Short mmCIF file of C-alpha atoms in Angstrom, two decimals:
data_model
loop_
_atom_site.label_atom_id
_atom_site.label_comp_id
_atom_site.label_asym_id
_atom_site.label_seq_id
_atom_site.Cartn_x
_atom_site.Cartn_y
_atom_site.Cartn_z
CA UNK A 145 -66.83 -165.74 -82.53
CA UNK A 146 -69.25 -163.09 -83.70
CA UNK A 147 -72.82 -163.86 -84.06
CA UNK A 148 -74.68 -162.43 -87.35
CA UNK A 149 -78.42 -162.20 -87.14
CA UNK A 150 -80.62 -161.35 -90.19
CA UNK A 151 -83.54 -159.31 -88.93
CA UNK A 152 -86.94 -159.23 -90.93
CA UNK A 153 -89.55 -156.70 -89.76
CA UNK A 154 -93.21 -156.71 -91.51
CA UNK A 155 -95.48 -156.06 -89.14
CA UNK A 156 -97.35 -152.94 -90.59
CA UNK A 157 -96.61 -151.16 -93.77
CA UNK A 158 -92.88 -150.90 -93.77
CA UNK A 159 -90.74 -153.87 -95.22
CA UNK A 160 -87.27 -153.91 -93.36
CA UNK A 161 -84.29 -156.34 -93.16
CA UNK A 162 -81.19 -155.54 -91.34
CA UNK A 163 -77.79 -157.21 -90.23
CA UNK A 164 -76.33 -157.17 -87.01
CA UNK A 165 -72.88 -158.63 -86.08
CA UNK A 166 -72.79 -158.69 -81.99
CA UNK A 167 -75.42 -156.06 -82.00
CA UNK A 168 -73.09 -153.90 -84.41
CA UNK A 169 -75.41 -152.61 -87.13
CA UNK A 170 -74.16 -153.76 -90.53
CA UNK A 171 -77.09 -152.71 -92.57
CA UNK A 172 -80.73 -151.51 -92.32
CA UNK A 173 -82.87 -151.17 -95.23
CA UNK A 174 -86.35 -150.01 -95.25
CA UNK A 175 -88.82 -149.65 -98.13
CA UNK A 176 -91.91 -147.66 -97.17
CA UNK A 177 -95.28 -147.70 -98.61
CA UNK A 178 -96.93 -144.49 -99.60
CA UNK A 179 -100.14 -145.94 -101.15
CA UNK A 180 -101.94 -145.63 -97.74
CA UNK A 181 -101.60 -141.91 -97.64
CA UNK A 182 -104.63 -141.37 -99.79
CA UNK A 183 -106.89 -143.32 -97.36
CA UNK A 184 -105.92 -141.64 -93.91
CA UNK A 185 -104.66 -144.79 -92.47
CA UNK A 186 -102.97 -148.48 -93.37
CA UNK A 187 -105.15 -150.61 -95.91
CA UNK A 188 -104.23 -153.95 -94.61
CA UNK A 189 -104.65 -155.59 -98.09
CA UNK A 190 -102.50 -153.11 -99.85
CA UNK A 191 -99.88 -153.66 -97.15
CA UNK A 192 -99.69 -157.25 -97.39
CA UNK A 193 -99.25 -157.06 -101.07
CA UNK A 194 -96.58 -154.43 -100.85
CA UNK A 195 -94.67 -156.97 -98.69
CA UNK A 196 -95.01 -159.54 -100.97
CA UNK A 197 -93.22 -157.16 -103.78
CA UNK A 198 -90.57 -155.57 -101.16
CA UNK A 199 -89.37 -158.34 -99.18
CA UNK A 200 -86.92 -160.32 -101.66
CA UNK A 201 -85.20 -157.19 -102.86
CA UNK A 202 -85.10 -155.73 -99.40
CA UNK A 203 -83.43 -158.66 -97.68
CA UNK A 204 -81.05 -158.95 -100.71
CA UNK A 205 -79.92 -155.25 -100.42
CA UNK A 206 -79.46 -155.52 -96.68
CA UNK A 207 -77.03 -158.69 -97.18
CA UNK A 208 -75.26 -156.63 -100.07
CA UNK A 209 -74.95 -153.29 -97.89
CA UNK A 210 -73.64 -155.63 -94.82
CA UNK A 211 -70.72 -156.91 -96.94
CA UNK A 212 -71.45 -160.81 -96.19
CA UNK A 213 -72.64 -163.68 -98.00
CA UNK A 214 -75.64 -165.80 -96.79
CA UNK A 215 -73.36 -168.36 -95.39
CA UNK A 216 -72.25 -166.10 -92.86
CA UNK A 217 -75.90 -165.63 -91.27
CA UNK A 218 -76.06 -167.43 -87.76
CA UNK A 219 -79.62 -167.20 -87.36
CA UNK A 220 -83.07 -165.57 -88.78
CA UNK A 221 -84.94 -163.29 -86.52
CA UNK A 222 -88.55 -162.12 -87.64
CA UNK A 223 -91.37 -160.21 -86.44
CA UNK A 224 -94.02 -162.67 -85.15
CA UNK A 225 -96.42 -160.27 -83.89
CA UNK A 226 -98.08 -158.00 -82.97
CA UNK A 227 -99.29 -156.52 -86.16
CA UNK A 228 -101.57 -156.92 -89.20
CA UNK A 229 -101.96 -160.42 -89.63
CA UNK A 230 -101.55 -160.30 -93.64
CA UNK A 231 -98.37 -158.59 -93.46
CA UNK A 232 -97.03 -160.67 -90.71
CA UNK A 233 -97.79 -163.61 -92.66
CA UNK A 234 -95.52 -162.47 -95.49
CA UNK A 235 -92.35 -161.87 -93.38
CA UNK A 236 -92.95 -164.97 -91.40
CA UNK A 237 -93.25 -167.28 -94.55
CA UNK A 238 -90.15 -165.80 -95.97
CA UNK A 239 -88.28 -166.17 -92.83
CA UNK A 240 -89.21 -169.91 -92.34
CA UNK A 241 -88.33 -170.49 -95.83
CA UNK A 242 -84.94 -168.90 -95.68
CA UNK A 243 -84.20 -170.54 -92.56
CA UNK A 244 -84.77 -174.08 -94.05
CA UNK A 245 -82.62 -173.11 -97.05
CA UNK A 246 -79.64 -172.09 -94.97
CA UNK A 247 -80.27 -174.47 -92.38
CA UNK A 248 -80.06 -171.81 -89.50
CA UNK A 249 -82.22 -171.11 -86.37
CA UNK A 250 -85.24 -169.45 -86.61
CA UNK A 251 -86.08 -166.80 -84.02
CA UNK A 252 -89.11 -165.07 -83.34
CA UNK A 253 -89.42 -161.40 -81.77
CA UNK A 254 -92.00 -159.54 -80.20
CA UNK A 255 -92.44 -156.34 -82.19
CA UNK A 256 -92.65 -154.13 -79.12
CA UNK A 257 -89.57 -156.11 -77.33
CA UNK A 258 -87.74 -154.76 -80.35
CA UNK A 259 -88.69 -151.05 -79.69
CA UNK A 260 -87.46 -151.46 -76.10
CA UNK A 261 -84.15 -153.05 -77.23
CA UNK A 262 -83.62 -150.46 -80.00
CA UNK A 263 -81.29 -149.08 -77.36
CA UNK A 264 -79.01 -151.88 -78.05
CA UNK A 265 -78.57 -151.24 -81.47
CA UNK A 266 -74.77 -150.29 -82.03
CA UNK A 267 -72.99 -148.35 -84.55
CA UNK A 268 -69.78 -148.79 -83.13
CA UNK A 269 -68.70 -151.68 -80.78
CA UNK A 270 -68.03 -149.17 -78.23
CA UNK A 271 -71.43 -147.45 -78.06
CA UNK A 272 -73.10 -147.38 -74.67
CA UNK A 273 -76.10 -149.27 -73.83
CA UNK A 274 -78.53 -148.98 -70.80
CA UNK A 275 -77.49 -150.94 -67.54
CA UNK A 276 -80.10 -152.83 -65.99
CA UNK A 277 -82.83 -152.60 -64.80
CA UNK A 278 -84.23 -149.52 -66.51
CA UNK A 279 -87.80 -148.27 -66.98
CA UNK A 280 -88.75 -147.70 -70.65
CA UNK A 281 -91.77 -145.41 -71.89
CA UNK A 282 -93.05 -147.36 -74.92
CA UNK A 283 -95.17 -145.08 -76.95
CA UNK A 284 -96.63 -145.81 -80.64
CA UNK A 285 -99.54 -145.64 -82.59
CA UNK A 286 -101.12 -148.94 -81.10
CA UNK A 287 -99.23 -148.78 -77.44
CA UNK A 288 -98.70 -146.78 -74.54
CA UNK A 289 -96.89 -148.80 -71.88
CA UNK A 290 -94.30 -148.45 -68.66
CA UNK A 291 -92.12 -151.09 -69.01
CA UNK A 292 -89.46 -152.36 -66.29
CA UNK A 293 -86.56 -154.10 -68.27
CA UNK A 294 -84.87 -156.65 -65.69
CA UNK A 295 -82.82 -158.25 -68.53
CA UNK A 296 -83.14 -158.53 -72.67
CA UNK A 297 -85.68 -161.23 -72.37
CA UNK A 298 -87.00 -160.28 -68.93
CA UNK A 299 -89.72 -157.21 -69.31
CA UNK A 300 -92.72 -156.72 -67.10
CA UNK A 301 -95.45 -154.08 -68.05
CA UNK A 302 -96.37 -152.07 -64.98
CA UNK A 303 -98.58 -149.62 -66.95
CA UNK A 304 -100.38 -149.42 -70.26
CA UNK A 305 -103.24 -147.61 -72.03
CA UNK A 306 -106.50 -148.69 -71.19
CA UNK A 307 -108.15 -147.51 -74.26
CA UNK A 308 -106.20 -145.26 -77.14
CA UNK A 309 -102.35 -144.95 -77.29
CA UNK A 310 -100.48 -141.69 -77.79
CA UNK A 311 -99.99 -142.31 -81.47
CA UNK A 312 -103.66 -142.74 -81.99
CA UNK A 313 -104.69 -139.39 -80.32
CA UNK A 314 -102.14 -137.77 -82.26
CA UNK A 315 -103.17 -139.00 -85.67
CA UNK A 316 -106.79 -138.80 -85.12
CA UNK A 317 -106.83 -135.51 -83.65
CA UNK A 318 -104.79 -134.68 -86.54
CA UNK A 319 -107.48 -136.13 -88.97
CA UNK A 320 -110.10 -134.19 -87.22
CA UNK A 321 -108.17 -130.87 -88.15
CA UNK A 322 -108.13 -132.25 -91.81
CA UNK A 323 -104.24 -132.92 -91.72
CA UNK A 324 -102.87 -135.78 -94.00
CA UNK A 325 -101.87 -139.26 -92.41
CA UNK A 326 -99.76 -139.91 -90.83
CA UNK A 327 -100.72 -136.78 -88.38
CA UNK A 328 -98.07 -137.01 -85.51
CA UNK A 329 -95.12 -135.62 -87.30
CA UNK A 330 -97.32 -132.85 -88.77
CA UNK A 331 -98.73 -132.08 -85.23
CA UNK A 332 -95.38 -131.76 -83.95
CA UNK A 333 -93.95 -129.58 -86.67
CA UNK A 334 -97.12 -127.24 -86.11
CA UNK A 335 -96.41 -127.25 -82.62
CA UNK A 336 -93.13 -125.36 -82.65
CA UNK A 337 -94.75 -122.40 -84.02
CA UNK A 338 -97.93 -122.29 -81.77
CA UNK A 339 -98.57 -121.30 -78.19
CA UNK A 340 -98.76 -124.63 -76.08
CA UNK A 341 -101.01 -122.68 -73.19
CA UNK A 342 -103.42 -121.19 -75.75
CA UNK A 343 -106.15 -124.18 -75.25
CA UNK A 344 -106.94 -126.37 -72.33
CA UNK A 345 -107.94 -130.21 -73.11
CA UNK A 346 -108.96 -132.81 -70.82
CA UNK A 347 -106.53 -134.88 -68.82
CA UNK A 348 -107.79 -138.27 -67.35
CA UNK A 349 -107.73 -139.47 -63.75
CA UNK A 350 -106.62 -142.96 -63.99
CA UNK A 351 -105.28 -144.89 -60.91
CA UNK A 352 -101.96 -146.47 -61.06
CA UNK A 353 -99.62 -146.08 -63.95
CA UNK A 354 -102.08 -146.95 -66.62
CA UNK A 355 -102.83 -144.43 -69.55
CA UNK A 356 -105.92 -143.40 -71.16
CA UNK A 357 -106.51 -140.69 -74.28
CA UNK A 358 -110.10 -141.09 -75.04
CA UNK A 359 -111.20 -138.31 -73.32
CA UNK A 360 -108.59 -136.19 -74.53
CA UNK A 361 -109.61 -136.97 -78.08
CA UNK A 362 -113.35 -136.26 -77.19
CA UNK A 363 -112.41 -132.87 -75.50
CA UNK A 364 -110.20 -131.92 -78.65
CA UNK A 365 -113.33 -132.70 -80.89
CA UNK A 366 -115.91 -130.99 -78.47
CA UNK A 367 -113.61 -127.64 -78.69
CA UNK A 368 -113.29 -127.78 -82.41
CA UNK A 369 -117.33 -128.46 -82.89
CA UNK A 370 -118.16 -125.58 -80.47
CA UNK A 371 -115.58 -122.84 -81.98
CA UNK A 372 -116.29 -123.84 -85.78
CA UNK A 373 -120.15 -122.90 -85.01
CA UNK A 374 -118.73 -119.47 -84.34
CA UNK A 375 -115.72 -119.16 -86.65
CA UNK A 376 -115.83 -121.59 -89.92
CA UNK A 377 -112.42 -120.75 -90.53
CA UNK A 378 -111.17 -121.60 -86.32
CA UNK A 379 -108.78 -124.46 -87.71
CA UNK A 380 -107.07 -122.53 -90.08
CA UNK A 381 -106.79 -119.79 -88.08
CA UNK A 382 -105.65 -121.41 -84.96
CA UNK A 383 -103.82 -124.50 -86.20
CA UNK A 384 -100.30 -123.99 -84.81
CA UNK A 385 -101.74 -123.11 -81.15
CA UNK A 386 -104.08 -126.16 -81.61
CA UNK A 387 -101.29 -128.35 -82.54
CA UNK A 388 -99.03 -127.06 -79.52
CA UNK A 389 -101.99 -127.43 -76.85
CA UNK A 390 -102.61 -131.01 -78.20
CA UNK A 391 -98.86 -132.06 -77.78
CA UNK A 392 -98.43 -130.32 -74.80
CA UNK A 393 -101.27 -132.07 -72.97
CA UNK A 394 -100.28 -135.70 -74.64
CA UNK A 395 -96.82 -135.07 -73.04
CA UNK A 396 -98.02 -133.94 -69.96
CA UNK A 397 -100.21 -136.99 -69.55
CA UNK A 398 -97.26 -139.71 -70.50
CA UNK A 399 -94.85 -137.84 -68.36
CA UNK A 400 -97.15 -137.68 -65.22
CA UNK A 401 -97.58 -141.54 -65.03
CA UNK A 402 -93.73 -141.83 -66.16
CA UNK A 403 -92.62 -139.83 -63.37
CA UNK A 404 -94.65 -141.57 -60.78
CA UNK A 405 -93.24 -144.81 -62.00
CA UNK A 406 -89.95 -143.84 -61.75
CA UNK A 407 -89.93 -142.32 -58.31
CA UNK A 408 -91.81 -145.48 -56.76
CA UNK A 409 -89.10 -148.03 -58.34
CA UNK A 410 -86.24 -145.86 -57.75
CA UNK A 411 -84.85 -146.98 -60.92
CA UNK A 412 -82.02 -144.43 -62.08
CA UNK A 413 -82.01 -145.50 -65.77
CA UNK A 414 -84.98 -144.76 -68.15
CA UNK A 415 -85.55 -144.91 -72.00
CA UNK A 416 -88.21 -144.28 -74.46
CA UNK A 417 -89.21 -146.05 -77.69
CA UNK A 418 -91.53 -146.64 -80.14
CA UNK A 419 -92.84 -144.09 -83.00
CA UNK A 420 -94.00 -141.54 -80.86
CA UNK A 421 -90.63 -141.32 -79.20
CA UNK A 422 -89.63 -139.37 -82.32
CA UNK A 423 -91.55 -136.31 -81.27
CA UNK A 424 -89.61 -133.59 -80.49
CA UNK A 425 -91.51 -132.51 -77.48
CA UNK A 426 -91.54 -136.07 -75.89
CA UNK A 427 -87.76 -136.11 -76.39
CA UNK A 428 -87.24 -132.87 -75.08
CA UNK A 429 -89.59 -133.46 -71.60
CA UNK A 430 -87.76 -136.72 -71.11
CA UNK A 431 -84.41 -135.27 -71.24
CA UNK A 432 -85.14 -132.36 -69.07
CA UNK A 433 -86.65 -134.57 -66.38
CA UNK A 434 -83.46 -136.72 -66.49
CA UNK A 435 -81.42 -133.65 -65.83
CA UNK A 436 -83.27 -132.10 -63.12
CA UNK A 437 -83.46 -135.57 -61.18
CA UNK A 438 -80.02 -136.88 -62.15
CA UNK A 439 -81.03 -139.89 -64.12
CA UNK A 440 -79.48 -141.40 -67.26
CA UNK A 441 -81.58 -141.15 -70.23
CA UNK A 442 -81.57 -143.13 -73.47
CA UNK A 443 -83.24 -141.33 -76.22
CA UNK A 444 -83.07 -143.65 -79.54
CA UNK A 445 -82.24 -142.05 -82.83
CA UNK A 446 -85.34 -141.29 -84.98
CA UNK A 447 -84.00 -143.96 -87.45
CA UNK A 448 -84.77 -146.45 -85.03
CA UNK A 449 -88.05 -145.27 -83.41
CA UNK A 450 -90.19 -146.28 -86.32
CA UNK A 451 -90.50 -149.92 -87.16
CA UNK A 452 -87.09 -151.15 -88.41
CA UNK A 453 -85.42 -154.67 -88.63
CA UNK A 454 -82.31 -153.62 -86.79
CA UNK A 455 -84.28 -153.50 -83.36
CA UNK A 456 -85.63 -157.04 -84.29
CA UNK A 457 -82.20 -158.51 -85.26
CA UNK A 458 -80.85 -156.95 -82.09
CA UNK A 459 -83.63 -158.83 -79.89
CA UNK A 460 -82.94 -161.81 -81.94
CA UNK A 461 -79.14 -161.84 -80.75
CA UNK A 462 -80.59 -161.91 -77.27
CA UNK A 463 -83.16 -164.67 -78.02
CA UNK A 464 -80.31 -166.49 -79.92
CA UNK A 465 -78.12 -166.23 -76.77
CA UNK A 466 -80.75 -167.86 -74.54
CA UNK A 467 -81.48 -170.50 -77.04
CA UNK A 468 -85.19 -169.16 -77.55
CA UNK A 469 -85.67 -170.46 -80.87
CA UNK A 470 -88.99 -170.74 -82.82
CA UNK A 471 -90.45 -173.83 -84.32
CA UNK A 472 -90.87 -173.88 -88.04
CA UNK A 473 -94.57 -174.45 -87.76
CA UNK A 474 -95.28 -171.45 -85.53
CA UNK A 475 -97.98 -168.84 -86.71
CA UNK A 476 -97.93 -165.32 -86.62
CA UNK A 477 -100.01 -163.53 -83.80
CA UNK A 478 -101.84 -160.06 -84.48
CA UNK A 479 -102.03 -159.21 -80.63
CA UNK A 480 -99.64 -159.88 -77.93
CA UNK A 481 -98.20 -157.96 -74.74
CA UNK A 482 -94.67 -157.91 -73.41
#
């Protein structure tokens, strides 16, 4: 008998609902919020209000597109954290209410756990998924982690950022350049036209597998400050080279620690996940490293790199199998680690 899971994701500024049956994706609906672009970042109050408007039609559309009825749903998985408290509260409350109405189990999912298990979203029953154990480089706006994945519900963080994350470095440096939010995808696009060796920015010397990007941001800022004193049009004249050099530096930092972790653990299967895993340079670097070292690499489709309910539903599927259910009184949480 197949297991059908409804997943609900509302951790930040996207409202999403998805249906999976034995991890095969039946639907994945996302309502994005463009209202934040004018503010250079996500405004929590606006995000939670938009979730309230979007969640009912998004869930309804996911069920419709999946071609099922509500009676076919075996459990409801939802993002309990981490994320914006107001946004999480909307998704959590809706999931609880629907679970009670349908009399089905409630499964809480760690949002980061969902990004790691995005590789188990199947579009056909024969899709290949990672074997265990594997190493996952999880990179997003708020997290940069190296995770040893022993099983779907057994993960160990062996490296993490001690300050800013890779996504923050992209977005904040883009903001200094006067680029709109989110800046990461724009930097990626501009980098294709620039010289990645034109500018040199600081790289951290952090022990172990941990990351740091605050020094890179400071180095980038000082470079712009000094050059703008000489040439007020410096950013416009050199924007593509700045983007390319910034992207190369971030990728070098990420891959240096990831490569050390791969060598030290001897694990032969690797993966990436999170919003920054959509970056073309990151994807190419991981694929190239895997090819040179004869590793199996799993690169998620860009659709599944950003916040989406498909990954929440799949993570919920594995928690359902392990009977890891959530009490109806459990509150959401803004911060958590795997």
